[in-house]
Coordinates of C-alpha atoms in Angstrom, one line a residue:
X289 CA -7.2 16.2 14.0
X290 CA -6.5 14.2 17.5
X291 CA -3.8 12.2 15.8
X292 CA -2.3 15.6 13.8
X293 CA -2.4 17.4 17.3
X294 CA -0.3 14.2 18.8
X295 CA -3.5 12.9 21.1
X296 CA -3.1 9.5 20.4
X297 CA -5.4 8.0 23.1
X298 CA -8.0 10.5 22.5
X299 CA -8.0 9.4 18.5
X300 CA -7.7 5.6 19.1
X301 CA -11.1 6.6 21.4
X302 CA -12.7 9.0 18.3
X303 CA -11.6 6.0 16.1
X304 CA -13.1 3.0 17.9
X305 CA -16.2 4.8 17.9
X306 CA -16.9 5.5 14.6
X307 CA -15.8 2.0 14.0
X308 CA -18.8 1.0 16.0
X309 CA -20.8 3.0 13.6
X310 CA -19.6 1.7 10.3
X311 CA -17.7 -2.2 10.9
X312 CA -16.9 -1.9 7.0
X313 CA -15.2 1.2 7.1
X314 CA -11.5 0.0 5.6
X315 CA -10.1 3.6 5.8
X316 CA -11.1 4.1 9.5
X317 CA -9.9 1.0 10.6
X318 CA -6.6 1.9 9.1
X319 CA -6.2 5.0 11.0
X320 CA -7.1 2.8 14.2
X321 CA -4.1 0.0 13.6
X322 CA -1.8 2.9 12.6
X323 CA -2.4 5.0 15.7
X324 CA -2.5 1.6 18.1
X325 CA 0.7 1.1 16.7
X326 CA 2.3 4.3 17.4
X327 CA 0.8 4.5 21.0
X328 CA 2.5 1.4 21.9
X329 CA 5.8 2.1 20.1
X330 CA 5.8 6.0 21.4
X331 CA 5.7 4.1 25.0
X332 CA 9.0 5.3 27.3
X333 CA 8.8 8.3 24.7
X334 CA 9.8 11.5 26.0
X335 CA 9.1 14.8 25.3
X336 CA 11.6 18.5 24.3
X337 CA 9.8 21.7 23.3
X338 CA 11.2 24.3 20.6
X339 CA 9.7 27.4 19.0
X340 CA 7.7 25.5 16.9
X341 CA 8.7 21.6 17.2
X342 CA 7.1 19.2 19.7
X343 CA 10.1 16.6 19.5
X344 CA 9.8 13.1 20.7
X345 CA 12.4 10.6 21.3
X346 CA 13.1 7.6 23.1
X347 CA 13.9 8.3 26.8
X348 CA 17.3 6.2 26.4
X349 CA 18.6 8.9 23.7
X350 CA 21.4 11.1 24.2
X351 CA 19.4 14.4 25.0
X352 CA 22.2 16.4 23.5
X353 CA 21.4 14.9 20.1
X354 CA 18.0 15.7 20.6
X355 CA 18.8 19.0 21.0
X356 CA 20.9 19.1 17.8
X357 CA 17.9 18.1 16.3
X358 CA 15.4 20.3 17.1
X359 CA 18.6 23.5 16.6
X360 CA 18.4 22.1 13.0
X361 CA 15.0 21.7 12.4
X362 CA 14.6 25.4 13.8
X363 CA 16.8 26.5 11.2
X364 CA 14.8 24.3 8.2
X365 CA 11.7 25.8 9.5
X366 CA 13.2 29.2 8.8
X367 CA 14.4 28.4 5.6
X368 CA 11.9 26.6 3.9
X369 CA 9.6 29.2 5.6
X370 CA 11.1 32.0 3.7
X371 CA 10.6 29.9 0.2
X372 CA 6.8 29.7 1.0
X373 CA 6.4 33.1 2.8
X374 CA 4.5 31.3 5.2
X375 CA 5.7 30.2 9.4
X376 CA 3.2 28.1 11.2
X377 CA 2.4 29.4 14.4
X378 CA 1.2 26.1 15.6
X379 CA 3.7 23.7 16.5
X380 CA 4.8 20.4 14.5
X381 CA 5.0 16.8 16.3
X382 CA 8.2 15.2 15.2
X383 CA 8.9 11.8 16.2
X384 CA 12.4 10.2 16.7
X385 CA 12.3 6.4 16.2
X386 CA 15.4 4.5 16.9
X387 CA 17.0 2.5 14.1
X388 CA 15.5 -0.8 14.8
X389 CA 12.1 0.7 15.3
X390 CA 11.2 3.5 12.3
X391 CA 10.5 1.3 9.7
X392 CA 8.0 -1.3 12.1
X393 CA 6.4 1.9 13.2
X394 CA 5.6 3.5 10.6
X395 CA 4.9 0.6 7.8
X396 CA 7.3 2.5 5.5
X397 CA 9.4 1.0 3.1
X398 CA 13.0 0.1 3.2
X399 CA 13.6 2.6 0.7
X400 CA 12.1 5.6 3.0
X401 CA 14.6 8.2 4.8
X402 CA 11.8 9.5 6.9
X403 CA 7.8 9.6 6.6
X404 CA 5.3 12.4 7.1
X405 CA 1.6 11.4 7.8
X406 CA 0.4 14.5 9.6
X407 CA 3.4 14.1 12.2
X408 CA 7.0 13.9 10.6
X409 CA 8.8 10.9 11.8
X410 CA 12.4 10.6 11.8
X411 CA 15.0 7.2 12.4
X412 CA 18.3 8.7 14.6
X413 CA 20.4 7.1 12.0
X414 CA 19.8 9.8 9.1
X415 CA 19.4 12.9 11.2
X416 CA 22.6 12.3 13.6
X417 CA 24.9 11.8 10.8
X418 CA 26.8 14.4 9.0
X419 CA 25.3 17.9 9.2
X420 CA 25.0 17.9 5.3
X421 CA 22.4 14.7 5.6
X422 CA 21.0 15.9 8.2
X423 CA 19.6 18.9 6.6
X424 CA 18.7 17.6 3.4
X425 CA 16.7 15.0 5.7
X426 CA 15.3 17.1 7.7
X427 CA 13.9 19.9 4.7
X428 CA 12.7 17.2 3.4
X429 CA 10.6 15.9 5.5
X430 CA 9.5 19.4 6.9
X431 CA 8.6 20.6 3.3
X432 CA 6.3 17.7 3.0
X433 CA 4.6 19.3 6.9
X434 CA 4.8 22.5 5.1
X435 CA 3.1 21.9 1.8
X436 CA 0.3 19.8 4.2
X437 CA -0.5 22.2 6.1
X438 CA -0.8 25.1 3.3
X439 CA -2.2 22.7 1.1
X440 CA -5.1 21.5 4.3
X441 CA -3.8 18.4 3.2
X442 CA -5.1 18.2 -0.9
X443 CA -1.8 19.1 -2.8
X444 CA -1.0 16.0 -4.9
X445 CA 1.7 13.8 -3.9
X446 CA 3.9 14.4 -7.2
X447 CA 3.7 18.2 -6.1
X448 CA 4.6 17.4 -2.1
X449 CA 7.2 15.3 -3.1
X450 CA 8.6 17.5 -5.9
X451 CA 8.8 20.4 -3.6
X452 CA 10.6 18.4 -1.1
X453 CA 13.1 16.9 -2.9
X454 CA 13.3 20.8 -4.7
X455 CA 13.5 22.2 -1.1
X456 CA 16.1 19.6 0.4
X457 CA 18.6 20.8 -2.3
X458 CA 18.4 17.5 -5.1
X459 CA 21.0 18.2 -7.6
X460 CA 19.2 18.9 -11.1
X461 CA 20.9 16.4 -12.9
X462 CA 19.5 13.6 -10.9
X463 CA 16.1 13.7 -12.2
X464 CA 17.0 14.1 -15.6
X465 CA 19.5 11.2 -15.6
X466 CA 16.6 8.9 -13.9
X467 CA 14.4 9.8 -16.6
X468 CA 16.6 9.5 -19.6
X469 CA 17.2 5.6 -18.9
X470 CA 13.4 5.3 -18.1
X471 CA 12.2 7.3 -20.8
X472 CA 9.7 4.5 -21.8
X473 CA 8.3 3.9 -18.4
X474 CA 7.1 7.8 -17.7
X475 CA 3.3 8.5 -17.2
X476 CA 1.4 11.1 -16.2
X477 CA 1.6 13.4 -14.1
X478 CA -2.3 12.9 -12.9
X479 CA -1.5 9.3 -12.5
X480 CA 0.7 10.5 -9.4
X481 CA -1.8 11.8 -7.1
X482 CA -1.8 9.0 -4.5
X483 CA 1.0 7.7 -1.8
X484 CA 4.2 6.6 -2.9
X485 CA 5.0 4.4 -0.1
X486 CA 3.0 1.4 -1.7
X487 CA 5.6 1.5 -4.7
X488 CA 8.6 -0.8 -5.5
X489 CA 11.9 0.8 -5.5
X490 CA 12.4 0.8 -8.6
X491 CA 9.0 2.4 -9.1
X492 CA 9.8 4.5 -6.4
X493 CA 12.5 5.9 -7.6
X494 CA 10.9 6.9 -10.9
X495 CA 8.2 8.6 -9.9
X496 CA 10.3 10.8 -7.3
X497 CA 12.1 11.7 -10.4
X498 CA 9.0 12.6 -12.3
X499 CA 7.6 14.4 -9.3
X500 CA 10.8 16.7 -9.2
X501 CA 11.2 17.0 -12.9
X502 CA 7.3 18.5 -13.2
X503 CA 7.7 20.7 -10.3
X504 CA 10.9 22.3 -11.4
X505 CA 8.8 22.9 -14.6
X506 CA 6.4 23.8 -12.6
X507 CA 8.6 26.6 -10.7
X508 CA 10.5 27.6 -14.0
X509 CA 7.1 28.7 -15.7
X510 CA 4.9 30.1 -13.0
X511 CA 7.5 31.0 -10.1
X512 CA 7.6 29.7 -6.6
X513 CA 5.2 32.6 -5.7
X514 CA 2.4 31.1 -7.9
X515 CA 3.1 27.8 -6.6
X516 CA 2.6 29.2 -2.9
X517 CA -0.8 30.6 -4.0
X518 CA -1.6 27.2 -5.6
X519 CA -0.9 25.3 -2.1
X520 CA -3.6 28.0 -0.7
X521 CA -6.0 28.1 -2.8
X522 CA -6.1 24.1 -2.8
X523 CA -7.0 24.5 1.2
X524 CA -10.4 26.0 -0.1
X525 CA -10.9 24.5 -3.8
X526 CA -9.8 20.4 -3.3
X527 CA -9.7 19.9 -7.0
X528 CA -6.6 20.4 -8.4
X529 CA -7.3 21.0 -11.8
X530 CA -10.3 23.5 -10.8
X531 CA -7.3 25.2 -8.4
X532 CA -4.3 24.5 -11.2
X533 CA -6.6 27.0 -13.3
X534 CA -8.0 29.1 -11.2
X535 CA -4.1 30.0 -9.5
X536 CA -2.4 30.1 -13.3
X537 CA -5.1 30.8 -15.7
X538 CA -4.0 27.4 -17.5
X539 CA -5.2 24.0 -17.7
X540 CA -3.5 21.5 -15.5
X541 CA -4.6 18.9 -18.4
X542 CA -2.3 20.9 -21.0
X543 CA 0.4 21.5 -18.1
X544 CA 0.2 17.5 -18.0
X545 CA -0.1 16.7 -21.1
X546 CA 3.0 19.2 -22.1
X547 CA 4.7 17.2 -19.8
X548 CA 3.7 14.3 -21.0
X549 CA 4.7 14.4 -24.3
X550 CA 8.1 15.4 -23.1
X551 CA 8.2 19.0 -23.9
X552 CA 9.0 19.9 -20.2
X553 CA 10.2 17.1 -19.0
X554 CA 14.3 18.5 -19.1

């Protein structure tokens, strides 16, 4: 929760600690290098305050684009809010990187037009280009805080990414056109669960297509309202077939494998 809440120093402390406790511990020392890392590239970071965005940014940035920024991502919050019925009180840390640094900082692929790992991290280049790419961008990315947070973290990352790309506004035909020339390729939806950022992009590219095709299916046969209540429940029931059920009154197994065998797939 230290590194969520933006205290880096105080989880680097937390970290080193319990890495005292258990030398072996391969998750815990990844959360050590990847908060090391961002301490030292967040340094000659400076700080700018909205409603309900703690924005970062390097101190040599144009200020004014900052403050475009954080307008825009005002405006996200209150859209994407009104899709979810649901507006964080709590504030959202949202890092800046420069061009040269977003990818070394965060470990994220080439491929990757922002990240979210509990703090949404942004490179200037995408969010300080045309307003249109901007906000896809930015809902993006903010989607993926929102489903987090509603989710405590357990929504599945086909669903997270489906929603975001269904939140930022991806044109319908996109997905369907991916998986018509990859028809052969497509696997299930419960073998999507982990991160994307390890994948090819190729790979990539796939599943993010799979992930919005299911969750329009997803939308189109519950509603978006259902969906919502999924995200809750999964806060307080982890399992996401024991939630699926328990939210639609279906089996997330038969929901997969409809989809699966194509039947919802287009």
């Amino acid at each position: 929760m230290d590194y969520r809440r933006g205290e880096i120093q105080t989880a680097i402390l937390h970290y080193e600690t319990a890495r005292r406790q258990d030398p072996n511990d391969v998750t815990l020392q990844a959360r050590l290098v990847t908060a090391q890392r961002e301490l030292q590239a967040e340094a000659g970071f400076d700080r700018l305050y909205s409603s309900h965005f703690a924005v970062r940014f390097e101190r040599s940035t144009d200020r004014r684009r900052v403050h475009e920024v954080a307008s825009r991502l005002e405006i996200v919050y209150n859209k994407v809010g009104r899709t979810f019925s649901y507006f964080p009180v709590e504030p959202f840390i949202v890092i800046l990187h420069p061009d040269r640094q977003f990818q070394d900082a965060t470990l994220s692929p080439g491929w990757a037009g922002g990240l979210f790992d509990g703090k949404i991290h942004l490179p200037m280049r995408g969010i300080t280009r045309d307003r249109q790419t901007a906000e896809k961008i930015l809902s993006h990315e903010y989607t993926h805080a929102l489903v987090d947070r509603l989710s405590g973290g357990h929504a599945p990352a086909w669903l997270s990414e489906g929603l975001a790309l269904y939140l930022e506004g991806r044109a319908d035909a996109w997905g369907r056109e991916v998986l018509a020339r990859h028809a052969a390729e497509v696997g299930p939806l419960n073998s999507l669960h982990g991160d994307f950022l390890e994948l090819p992009p190729h790979r990539a590219t796939l599943v993010y297509a799979q992930s919005f095709q299911a969750t329009k299916a997803l939308v189109r046969r519950y509603g978006m309202d259902r969906v919502r209540k999924l995200l809750r429940a999964l806060s307080v029931m982890p399992d996401f077939s024991s939630a699926f059920e328990a939210v639609f009154h279906d089996r997330y197994r038969d929901f997969d494998a409809a989809w699966f065998a194509g039947q919802e797939r287009f």
